Amino acid sequence: MDAFTAGLLQRIRSTESDLSRALDEGDDFLVEVEQAELDDLRRLAAEHGVEVGASRV
């Protein structure tokens, strides 16, 4: 796995964790921010052929 793929997957995992925490805390604004970030990261992964797998959130 190259550095780009590893970094992208780590950012996705981190963002999923942040999204989960925002959901648990009921922070609607942060949920929207984290979901948008996650959507962007998944789009970037798809554009580069990086398999992300199932969402944990």
PDB file of C-alpha atoms in Angstrom:
ATOM      1  CA  MET A   1       0.000   0.000   0.000  1.00  0.00           C
ATOM      2  CA  ASP A   2       1.415   3.364  -0.962  1.00  0.00           C
ATOM      3  CA  ALA A   3       1.537   6.425   1.283  1.00  0.00           C
ATOM      4  CA  PHE A   4      -1.377   8.139  -0.486  1.00  0.00           C
ATOM      5  CA  THR A   5      -3.690   5.147   0.012  1.00  0.00           C
ATOM      6  CA  ALA A   6      -2.624   4.618   3.622  1.00  0.00           C
ATOM      7  CA  GLY A   7      -3.085   8.307   4.431  1.00  0.00           C
ATOM      8  CA  LEU A   8      -6.469   8.471   2.756  1.00  0.00           C
ATOM      9  CA  LEU A   9      -7.739   5.384   4.573  1.00  0.00           C
ATOM     10  CA  GLN A  10      -6.483   6.783   7.887  1.00  0.00           C
ATOM     11  CA  ARG A  11      -8.277  10.081   7.248  1.00  0.00           C
ATOM     12  CA  ILE A  12     -11.470   8.182   6.450  1.00  0.00           C
ATOM     13  CA  ARG A  13     -11.223   6.143   9.672  1.00  0.00           C
ATOM     14  CA  SER A  14     -10.550   9.280  11.685  1.00  0.00           C
ATOM     15  CA  THR A  15     -13.460  11.131  10.107  1.00  0.00           C
ATOM     16  CA  GLU A  16     -15.771   8.159  10.708  1.00  0.00           C
ATOM     17  CA  SER A  17     -14.751   8.226  14.362  1.00  0.00           C
ATOM     18  CA  ASP A  18     -15.336  11.985  14.586  1.00  0.00           C
ATOM     19  CA  LEU A  19     -18.733  11.575  12.916  1.00  0.00           C
ATOM     20  CA  SER A  20     -19.703   8.844  15.347  1.00  0.00           C
ATOM     21  CA  ARG A  21     -18.700  11.027  18.295  1.00  0.00           C
ATOM     22  CA  ALA A  22     -20.685  13.980  16.901  1.00  0.00           C
ATOM     23  CA  LEU A  23     -23.743  11.736  16.507  1.00  0.00           C
ATOM     24  CA  ASP A  24     -23.365  10.454  20.068  1.00  0.00           C
ATOM     25  CA  GLU A  25     -23.098  14.019  21.375  1.00  0.00           C
ATOM     26  CA  GLY A  26     -26.071  15.219  19.340  1.00  0.00           C
ATOM     27  CA  ASP A  27     -24.032  17.980  17.696  1.00  0.00           C
ATOM     28  CA  ASP A  28     -26.025  18.481  14.488  1.00  0.00           C
ATOM     29  CA  PHE A  29     -23.655  21.058  13.022  1.00  0.00           C
ATOM     30  CA  LEU A  30     -20.585  18.887  13.581  1.00  0.00           C
ATOM     31  CA  VAL A  31     -22.448  15.889  12.139  1.00  0.00           C
ATOM     32  CA  GLU A  32     -22.998  17.866   8.923  1.00  0.00           C
ATOM     33  CA  VAL A  33     -19.367  18.977   8.788  1.00  0.00           C
ATOM     34  CA  GLU A  34     -17.983  15.482   9.390  1.00  0.00           C
ATOM     35  CA  GLN A  35     -20.432  13.872   6.952  1.00  0.00           C
ATOM     36  CA  ALA A  36     -19.423  16.333   4.241  1.00  0.00           C
ATOM     37  CA  GLU A  37     -15.750  15.598   4.918  1.00  0.00           C
ATOM     38  CA  LEU A  38     -16.414  11.860   4.788  1.00  0.00           C
ATOM     39  CA  ASP A  39     -18.314  12.217   1.515  1.00  0.00           C
ATOM     40  CA  ASP A  40     -15.393  14.161   0.011  1.00  0.00           C
ATOM     41  CA  LEU A  41     -12.850  11.578   1.196  1.00  0.00           C
ATOM     42  CA  ARG A  42     -14.913   8.699  -0.200  1.00  0.00           C
ATOM     43  CA  ARG A  43     -15.258  10.537  -3.532  1.00  0.00           C
ATOM     44  CA  LEU A  44     -11.498  11.054  -3.625  1.00  0.00           C
ATOM     45  CA  ALA A  45     -10.940   7.374  -2.843  1.00  0.00           C
ATOM     46  CA  ALA A  46     -13.307   6.328  -5.627  1.00  0.00           C
ATOM     47  CA  GLU A  47     -11.592   8.636  -8.117  1.00  0.00           C
ATOM     48  CA  HIS A  48      -8.261   6.965  -7.319  1.00  0.00           C
ATOM     49  CA  GLY A  49      -9.508   3.390  -7.187  1.00  0.00           C
ATOM     50  CA  VAL A  50      -9.049   3.043  -3.433  1.00  0.00           C
ATOM     51  CA  GLU A  51     -11.419   0.473  -1.928  1.00  0.00           C
ATOM     52  CA  VAL A  52     -12.862   1.878   1.282  1.00  0.00           C
ATOM     53  CA  GLY A  53     -15.202  -0.872   2.454  1.00  0.00           C
ATOM     54  CA  ALA A  54     -18.366  -0.624   4.492  1.00  0.00           C
ATOM     55  CA  SER A  55     -19.033   2.370   6.678  1.00  0.00           C
ATOM     56  CA  ARG A  56     -18.841   1.935  10.434  1.00  0.00           C
ATOM     57  CA  VAL A  57     -21.169   4.844  11.147  1.00  0.00           C
TER      58      VAL A  57
END
